[in-house]
Amino acid sequence: MTPACNENICGFEVLPFPEKPGYLPISDEEFRRDTLAAWCRGGYREKIAAALYGGEREWAALYKDRDMSVRVAVACRANEATQLKMLTDPEPVVRKFLARYGTDKVRTAAVKSWETDTDVLMEIAKWGGAATKRKVMELAWHLPETLKQVIPYLSPGCIKKLEIYPDREVQFQAAMHGGMAQCQRFLDAIRKDRDAGSWLMSWNIQARVEELSQVKKTLLGGLSRSRKHTEMER
């Protein structure tokens, strides 16, 4: 019978690794190797455990497995070389986990391979470095609906560049995640518009400005109190 799962790795409920019976005339390392090899030929639970407990040998055997859950498990643990091979996986959820658990080289390679799935690009922008975030913005530049989804995860420099984007909705989303000056420039740009959409955007941006003002006031108040306490300690 398959033992109950009692380990949680990368969100997977994973089979516990068995202890070597004392009567087996093999080393612990041999027992571990043989167990992982057997799991690679087992059911999906065993294969997931092999992917998460194992190494290069197990990843090489499982990264093209027909079960998507097994490939996701490999994506979570595999080394960079294996993850790069998995970027052509047909299932977006596998590529999403590659973006989350991969290196920035893996994320950059995904963008360069013209990844277009919005959820995958959101993960790349969320976990990637500044250069990777910029590449996501450049890739999504001609995909306004996708661009609006990734804006919350872009760097401040990328968000500022979106001020000149030709789509007003994208400009609005950028302002909602930008600084106070960017919000004010957006308000100035739509001040003469009289349509309901512009009024609603203006209302939201003004609320954002008030929120940023309150944050600034709180921070400055905290800094002022800190300086006062420092002077008292002196």
CSV table of N, CA and C in Angstrom, one decimal, residues 172 186-187 190-191 197-207:
chain,number,residue,atom,x,y,z
A,172,PHE,N,-3.6,54.9,-17.0
A,172,PHE,CA,-4.3,55.0,-15.7
A,172,PHE,C,-3.7,53.9,-14.8
A,186,PHE,N,-1.0,62.6,-14.7
A,186,PHE,CA,-2.2,61.9,-15.3
A,186,PHE,C,-3.4,62.7,-15.1
A,187,LEU,N,-3.6,63.3,-13.9
A,187,LEU,CA,-4.8,64.1,-13.6
A,187,LEU,C,-4.8,65.3,-14.5
A,190,ILE,N,-6.0,64.5,-18.1
A,190,ILE,CA,-7.4,64.1,-18.4
A,190,ILE,C,-8.4,65.2,-17.8
A,191,ARG,N,-7.8,66.3,-17.4
A,191,ARG,CA,-8.6,67.3,-16.7
A,191,ARG,C,-9.7,67.9,-17.6
A,197,GLY,N,-15.9,57.7,-18.0
A,197,GLY,CA,-14.7,56.9,-17.8
A,197,GLY,C,-13.5,57.8,-17.2
A,198,SER,N,-13.4,59.0,-17.8
A,198,SER,CA,-12.3,59.8,-17.3
A,198,SER,C,-12.6,60.3,-15.9
A,199,TRP,N,-13.9,60.6,-15.6
A,199,TRP,CA,-14.3,61.0,-14.3
A,199,TRP,C,-13.9,60.0,-13.2
A,200,LEU,N,-14.2,58.7,-13.6
A,200,LEU,CA,-14.0,57.6,-12.7
A,200,LEU,C,-12.5,57.4,-12.5
A,201,MET,N,-11.7,57.5,-13.5
A,201,MET,CA,-10.3,57.4,-13.4
A,201,MET,C,-9.7,58.5,-12.5
A,202,SER,N,-10.2,59.7,-12.8
A,202,SER,CA,-9.8,60.9,-12.0
A,202,SER,C,-10.1,60.7,-10.5
A,203,TRP,N,-11.3,60.1,-10.2
A,203,TRP,CA,-11.6,59.9,-8.8
A,203,TRP,C,-10.7,58.9,-8.1
A,204,ASN,N,-10.3,57.8,-8.9
A,204,ASN,CA,-9.4,56.8,-8.3
A,204,ASN,C,-8.0,57.3,-8.1
A,205,ILE,N,-7.6,58.1,-9.1
A,205,ILE,CA,-6.2,58.7,-9.0
A,205,ILE,C,-6.1,59.7,-7.8
A,206,GLN,N,-7.2,60.5,-7.6
A,206,GLN,CA,-7.2,61.4,-6.5
A,206,GLN,C,-7.2,60.6,-5.2
A,207,ALA,N,-7.9,59.5,-5.1
A,207,ALA,CA,-7.8,58.6,-3.9
A,207,ALA,C,-6.4,58.1,-3.7
